Short mmCIF file of C-alpha atoms in Angstrom, two decimals:
data_model
loop_
_atom_site.label_atom_id
_atom_site.label_comp_id
_atom_site.label_asym_id
_atom_site.label_seq_id
_atom_site.Cartn_x
_atom_site.Cartn_y
_atom_site.Cartn_z
CA UNK A 1219 -27.42 5.15 12.20
CA UNK A 1220 -23.85 4.96 10.94
CA UNK A 1221 -21.73 5.14 14.87
CA UNK A 1222 -18.78 7.28 15.07
CA UNK A 1223 -18.11 7.08 18.72
CA UNK A 1224 -15.94 4.01 18.04
CA UNK A 1225 -13.55 5.86 15.83
CA UNK A 1226 -10.74 8.04 17.35
CA UNK A 1227 -10.68 10.74 14.88
CA UNK A 1228 -14.05 11.61 16.31
CA UNK A 1229 -13.60 11.17 19.64
CA UNK A 1230 -13.13 14.24 21.78
CA UNK A 1231 -9.55 15.99 22.68
CA UNK A 1232 -8.92 16.03 26.36
CA UNK A 1233 -6.50 17.51 26.20
CA UNK A 1234 -8.34 20.80 24.70
CA UNK A 1235 -11.64 20.42 26.61
CA UNK A 1236 -11.44 24.53 27.14
CA UNK A 1237 -10.26 25.42 23.08
CA UNK A 1238 -13.25 28.01 23.32
CA UNK A 1239 -11.62 30.10 26.77
CA UNK A 1240 -8.00 29.40 25.67
CA UNK A 1241 -5.51 32.61 24.55
CA UNK A 1242 -4.65 32.56 20.90
CA UNK A 1243 -0.96 31.98 22.66
CA UNK A 1244 -2.66 29.03 23.95
CA UNK A 1245 -4.78 27.51 21.15
CA UNK A 1246 -1.50 27.06 19.34
CA UNK A 1247 0.83 25.79 21.59
CA UNK A 1248 -2.13 22.70 22.62
CA UNK A 1249 -2.22 22.44 18.20
CA UNK A 1250 1.25 21.92 18.46
CA UNK A 1251 1.48 19.70 20.98
CA UNK A 1252 -1.26 17.95 19.29
CA UNK A 1253 0.99 17.72 15.81
CA UNK A 1254 4.08 16.50 17.24
CA UNK A 1255 1.78 13.34 18.05
CA UNK A 1256 0.53 13.02 15.02
CA UNK A 1257 3.80 12.91 13.41
CA UNK A 1258 5.52 10.21 16.71
CA UNK A 1259 1.75 7.99 14.94
CA UNK A 1260 3.33 7.71 12.31
CA UNK A 1261 6.82 6.80 13.32
CA UNK A 1262 4.97 3.50 14.12
CA UNK A 1263 4.05 2.45 10.93
CA UNK A 1264 6.83 3.77 8.53
CA UNK A 1265 8.17 -0.09 7.71
CA UNK A 1266 3.89 -0.09 5.64
CA UNK A 1267 4.74 3.25 4.23
CA UNK A 1268 8.22 1.79 3.42
CA UNK A 1269 6.35 -1.54 1.25
CA UNK A 1270 4.50 0.92 -0.33
CA UNK A 1271 7.06 2.79 -1.49
CA UNK A 1272 8.17 -0.40 -2.58
CA UNK A 1273 4.97 -0.85 -4.68
CA UNK A 1274 4.60 2.09 -6.39
CA UNK A 1275 7.22 1.75 -7.36
CA UNK A 1276 7.06 -2.01 -9.11
CA UNK A 1277 4.21 -0.66 -10.27
CA UNK A 1278 5.49 2.54 -11.88
CA UNK A 1279 8.68 0.42 -13.09
CA UNK A 1280 6.12 -2.76 -15.52
CA UNK A 1281 3.94 0.99 -17.01
CA UNK A 1282 1.67 0.95 -14.59
CA UNK A 1283 0.21 4.36 -12.96
CA UNK A 1284 -0.29 5.23 -9.25
CA UNK A 1285 -4.03 6.03 -7.91
CA UNK A 1286 -5.31 8.23 -4.98
CA UNK A 1287 -8.38 7.69 -4.36
CA UNK A 1288 -10.69 9.59 -1.13
CA UNK A 1289 -13.38 12.76 -0.07
CA UNK A 1290 -13.21 15.41 1.54
CA UNK A 1291 -9.60 16.23 3.21
CA UNK A 1292 -8.22 13.05 2.23
CA UNK A 1293 -9.43 12.80 -1.34
CA UNK A 1294 -7.94 17.04 -1.72
CA UNK A 1295 -4.33 15.29 -0.58
CA UNK A 1296 -4.11 12.99 -3.02
CA UNK A 1297 -4.52 15.21 -5.71
CA UNK A 1298 -2.22 17.89 -3.69
CA UNK A 1299 0.48 15.50 -3.54
CA UNK A 1300 -0.50 13.72 -7.62
CA UNK A 1301 -0.51 16.95 -8.00
CA UNK A 1302 3.31 18.29 -7.43
CA UNK A 1303 4.81 15.37 -9.00
CA UNK A 1304 4.93 16.26 -13.05
CA UNK A 1305 6.89 19.76 -11.72
CA UNK A 1306 8.94 17.72 -9.16
CA UNK A 1307 9.66 15.36 -11.41
CA UNK A 1308 9.03 15.41 -14.74
CA UNK A 1309 6.29 12.68 -15.09
CA UNK A 1310 3.11 12.88 -17.33
CA UNK A 1311 0.26 13.90 -15.04
CA UNK A 1312 -1.60 11.01 -15.86
CA UNK A 1313 1.16 8.47 -14.31
CA UNK A 1314 0.20 9.82 -10.46
CA UNK A 1315 -3.43 10.23 -10.72
CA UNK A 1316 -5.19 11.89 -7.64
CA UNK A 1317 -9.24 11.34 -7.70
CA UNK A 1318 -11.60 12.85 -5.65
CA UNK A 1319 -15.90 12.09 -4.92
CA UNK A 1320 -17.56 13.93 -7.22
CA UNK A 1321 -15.18 15.05 -9.04
CA UNK A 1322 -12.53 18.09 -9.41
CA UNK A 1323 -15.85 20.10 -8.30
CA UNK A 1324 -15.24 18.60 -5.55
CA UNK A 1325 -11.71 20.03 -4.65
CA UNK A 1326 -13.33 23.46 -3.80
CA UNK A 1327 -16.74 22.96 -3.22
CA UNK A 1328 -17.91 19.52 -1.63
CA UNK A 1329 -19.78 17.39 -3.60
CA UNK A 1330 -23.05 16.49 -1.86
CA UNK A 1331 -23.49 12.44 -1.36
CA UNK A 1332 -20.82 11.27 -3.56
CA UNK A 1333 -18.52 9.99 -0.45
CA UNK A 1334 -21.32 7.23 0.30
CA UNK A 1335 -21.73 6.07 -3.00
CA UNK A 1336 -18.96 2.52 -3.31
CA UNK A 1337 -20.63 2.86 -7.05
CA UNK A 1338 -18.96 5.41 -7.64
CA UNK A 1339 -16.19 4.68 -6.42
CA UNK A 1340 -15.52 1.36 -8.73
CA UNK A 1341 -16.78 3.53 -11.55
CA UNK A 1342 -13.88 6.44 -11.47
CA UNK A 1343 -11.40 3.53 -11.95
CA UNK A 1344 -12.81 2.27 -15.37
CA UNK A 1345 -9.84 1.38 -17.53
CA UNK A 1346 -7.75 0.99 -14.36
CA UNK A 1347 -4.79 -2.08 -15.12
CA UNK A 1348 -3.44 -4.72 -13.19
CA UNK A 1349 -0.18 -2.91 -13.64
CA UNK A 1350 -1.60 -0.27 -11.34
CA UNK A 1351 -1.75 0.99 -8.27
CA UNK A 1352 -4.33 1.76 -5.97
CA UNK A 1353 -4.21 4.06 -2.89
CA UNK A 1354 -7.32 4.36 -0.78
CA UNK A 1355 -7.24 7.29 1.50
CA UNK A 1356 -9.94 7.91 4.75
CA UNK A 1357 -9.32 8.97 7.44
CA UNK A 1358 -12.18 7.28 9.59
CA UNK A 1359 -11.05 4.36 7.75
CA UNK A 1360 -15.31 3.27 6.34
CA UNK A 1361 -16.10 5.91 3.22
CA UNK A 1362 -18.63 3.73 1.04
CA UNK A 1363 -16.40 5.90 -2.16
CA UNK A 1364 -13.40 4.59 -0.95
CA UNK A 1365 -14.65 1.23 -0.47
CA UNK A 1366 -15.80 0.33 -3.80
CA UNK A 1367 -12.19 1.97 -5.79
CA UNK A 1368 -10.88 -0.51 -3.66
CA UNK A 1369 -13.16 -3.50 -4.05
CA UNK A 1370 -12.88 -2.49 -7.16
CA UNK A 1371 -8.93 -2.29 -7.67
CA UNK A 1372 -8.55 -5.44 -6.11
CA UNK A 1373 -11.21 -7.79 -8.49
CA UNK A 1374 -9.19 -6.51 -10.85
CA UNK A 1375 -5.68 -7.61 -9.94
CA UNK A 1376 -4.44 -4.37 -8.72
CA UNK A 1377 -2.14 -4.13 -5.41
CA UNK A 1378 -4.18 -1.93 -2.54
CA UNK A 1379 -3.44 -0.34 -0.16
CA UNK A 1380 -5.43 1.88 3.17
CA UNK A 1381 -4.40 4.30 4.67
CA UNK A 1382 -6.99 5.27 7.47
CA UNK A 1383 -6.55 6.86 10.96
CA UNK A 1384 -8.34 4.43 12.56
CA UNK A 1385 -6.71 0.45 13.75
CA UNK A 1386 -9.54 -2.07 12.00
CA UNK A 1387 -10.03 0.46 9.50
CA UNK A 1388 -12.98 -0.87 6.36
CA UNK A 1389 -11.41 0.10 4.25
CA UNK A 1390 -7.54 -1.28 5.35
CA UNK A 1391 -9.96 -4.62 5.57
CA UNK A 1392 -10.90 -4.13 1.45
CA UNK A 1393 -6.85 -2.77 0.53
CA UNK A 1394 -3.79 -5.93 0.88
CA UNK A 1395 -2.26 -3.19 2.72
CA UNK A 1396 -3.14 -1.28 5.36
CA UNK A 1397 -1.04 2.22 6.86
CA UNK A 1398 -3.36 2.47 9.77
CA UNK A 1399 -1.49 5.83 11.81
CA UNK A 1400 -3.70 7.37 14.83
CA UNK A 1401 -2.87 10.60 15.82
CA UNK A 1402 -5.70 10.70 18.47
CA UNK A 1403 -8.72 12.85 18.65
CA UNK A 1404 -8.09 15.93 17.04
CA UNK A 1405 -7.99 19.44 19.21
CA UNK A 1406 -11.51 20.36 16.82
CA UNK A 1407 -13.49 17.54 17.89
CA UNK A 1408 -14.08 15.24 14.52
CA UNK A 1409 -12.04 18.55 12.19
CA UNK A 1410 -10.26 15.31 10.40
CA UNK A 1411 -8.13 17.92 8.37
CA UNK A 1412 -6.28 18.56 11.61
CA UNK A 1413 -4.04 16.34 12.66
CA UNK A 1414 -5.78 12.87 9.97
CA UNK A 1415 -4.62 15.72 7.81
CA UNK A 1416 -1.58 16.31 8.19
CA UNK A 1417 -0.73 12.15 8.76
CA UNK A 1418 -1.83 11.79 5.84
CA UNK A 1419 -0.22 14.28 4.36
CA UNK A 1420 2.77 13.27 5.19
CA UNK A 1421 2.49 9.52 4.34
CA UNK A 1422 2.03 10.84 0.53
CA UNK A 1423 4.91 12.98 1.12
CA UNK A 1424 7.14 9.49 1.97
CA UNK A 1425 5.79 7.76 -1.24
CA UNK A 1426 5.47 9.52 -3.79
CA UNK A 1427 9.32 11.12 -2.74
CA UNK A 1428 10.78 7.54 -2.14
CA UNK A 1429 9.43 5.15 -4.78
CA UNK A 1430 10.14 8.54 -7.53
CA UNK A 1431 13.82 8.48 -5.97
CA UNK A 1432 13.26 4.17 -6.44
CA UNK A 1433 12.39 4.78 -9.97
CA UNK A 1434 15.35 7.02 -10.55
CA UNK A 1435 13.87 10.63 -10.41
CA UNK A 1436 16.81 10.84 -7.95
CA UNK A 1437 20.65 12.25 -7.62
CA UNK A 1438 21.67 12.27 -4.31
CA UNK A 1439 19.09 13.78 -2.27
CA UNK A 1440 17.50 15.93 -5.80
CA UNK A 1441 15.62 16.47 -7.76
CA UNK A 1442 17.12 15.88 -10.98
CA UNK A 1443 14.13 16.05 -14.13
CA UNK A 1444 12.60 19.60 -12.45
CA UNK A 1445 10.74 20.69 -14.73
CA UNK A 1446 11.77 24.62 -15.77
CA UNK A 1447 8.55 26.14 -16.31
CA UNK A 1448 9.44 29.90 -15.14
CA UNK A 1449 12.78 31.92 -14.39
CA UNK A 1450 12.73 30.02 -10.24
CA UNK A 1451 13.61 26.78 -12.31
CA UNK A 1452 15.44 27.50 -14.92
CA UNK A 1453 17.98 28.93 -12.35
CA UNK A 1454 16.86 25.02 -9.98
CA UNK A 1455 17.63 23.71 -12.68
CA UNK A 1456 21.31 25.27 -13.25
CA UNK A 1457 21.71 24.81 -9.12
CA UNK A 1458 21.26 21.42 -9.60
CA UNK A 1459 23.44 20.42 -12.14
CA UNK A 1460 26.38 23.04 -10.46
CA UNK A 1461 25.62 20.69 -7.45
CA UNK A 1462 25.99 17.63 -8.82
CA UNK A 1463 28.86 17.76 -10.09
CA UNK A 1464 31.45 21.28 -8.81
CA UNK A 1465 30.64 22.62 -12.17
CA UNK A 1466 30.49 26.87 -12.43
CA UNK A 1467 27.39 28.25 -13.36
CA UNK A 1468 28.60 29.08 -17.32
CA UNK A 1469 29.00 25.30 -17.72
CA UNK A 1470 26.52 24.04 -16.40
CA UNK A 1471 24.26 26.94 -18.89
CA UNK A 1472 25.63 25.35 -21.53
CA UNK A 1473 25.69 21.72 -20.23
CA UNK A 1474 21.93 22.37 -20.28
CA UNK A 1475 21.55 23.66 -23.36
CA UNK A 1476 23.84 21.23 -24.95
CA UNK A 1477 21.31 18.51 -23.60
CA UNK A 1478 18.07 20.63 -24.34
CA UNK A 1479 17.62 21.63 -20.99
CA UNK A 1480 17.32 18.07 -19.59
CA UNK A 1481 19.32 18.20 -15.61
CA UNK A 1482 19.66 14.18 -15.52
CA UNK A 1483 21.82 14.52 -19.40
CA UNK A 1484 23.70 17.77 -18.34
CA UNK A 1485 24.82 16.57 -14.90
CA UNK A 1486 26.02 13.02 -16.66
CA UNK A 1487 27.68 14.89 -19.33
CA UNK A 1488 29.54 17.21 -17.25
CA UNK A 1489 30.22 14.61 -14.73
CA UNK A 1490 31.43 11.96 -18.17
CA UNK A 1491 33.16 15.05 -19.72
CA UNK A 1492 31.00 13.90 -23.02
CA UNK A 1493 29.22 15.61 -25.51
CA UNK A 1494 24.91 15.38 -24.58
CA UNK A 1495 24.36 12.64 -27.01
CA UNK A 1496 26.74 10.26 -25.48
CA UNK A 1497 25.43 11.01 -22.19
CA UNK A 1498 21.32 10.21 -23.20
CA UNK A 1499 22.68 6.70 -24.09
CA UNK A 1500 24.08 6.09 -20.99
CA UNK A 1501 21.72 7.06 -19.31
CA UNK A 1502 19.42 4.74 -21.33
CA UNK A 1503 21.46 1.88 -20.38
CA UNK A 1504 20.93 3.50 -16.96
CA UNK A 1505 17.05 3.12 -16.74
CA UNK A 1506 17.20 7.31 -16.10
CA UNK A 1507 19.60 6.46 -12.40
CA UNK A 1508 21.92 9.64 -13.71
CA UNK A 1509 24.31 7.16 -10.70
CA UNK A 1510 24.45 3.87 -12.73
CA UNK A 1511 25.35 5.94 -15.62
CA UNK A 1512 28.31 6.66 -14.93
CA UNK A 1513 29.76 4.39 -12.78
CA UNK A 1514 28.48 1.36 -15.36
CA UNK A 1515 30.52 4.09 -17.73
CA UNK A 1516 33.59 4.17 -15.62
CA UNK A 1517 33.17 0.51 -15.16
CA UNK A 1518 32.56 -0.20 -19.33
CA UNK A 1519 35.97 2.25 -20.14
CA UNK A 1520 38.57 -0.12 -17.40
CA UNK A 1521 37.05 -2.93 -18.49
CA UNK A 1522 37.20 -1.39 -22.90
CA UNK A 1523 41.03 -0.91 -21.16
#
């Protein structure tokens, strides 16, 4: 029989032993205190998270993809982070991919036994390239589905990362890089959708955002490849051009129209006082980095003089 007592994520939290007798205010105060411990646990693994960002950026820059895979809450968090990348950063849905044991159905309703299959983890990654990066997520650190995926990915030549909430985890041993913050026992014993889920979400936020910064999807702290798919995002696109350049809304609207709605091109055209076609060329030379496109163009003009 599987022994769960050795996992901190399965142990009882001494600070919430009387949870069932607490007032509502006591419950939320206890949970908030424990959430602070969860955030603090991430501080200890920031160097490993920084490495994960570099690996993700490298994979994307060489034409690879980033896969998140997990079961239950961990899988759902991976799918959530992946699904937010296209609208936020303008990337293809095939670039950051979330896999959950049991498939899309399991996002809403658990698929019995799916997480216990190493073979399913390997099979969900068929078609992997050695340019890709695979990130396995499991609060316990032992989920067979994730272990199977990481072992398969490593054999394919991919770099692999494990994110677990117990140290010395099995998935950590199966990966090239282990990220193992320890948020401690849950307020509700074994309910890893709580602190462990929070910790995993924080780390995924860092990896995806950091990698997108590295590949030029951000200028200053603005999401300059945002997709304008609704009224709010159209206005946000205008606001981003205004913030980045100091121009008026009328100027931003015109620049966006000239650039076919491409925020980055509009920004560069305003900053360099050039047309959209010239701005697009400057961006292409700078591999999509706005700051490099602007400074590179200015340097070229200075050299020419």
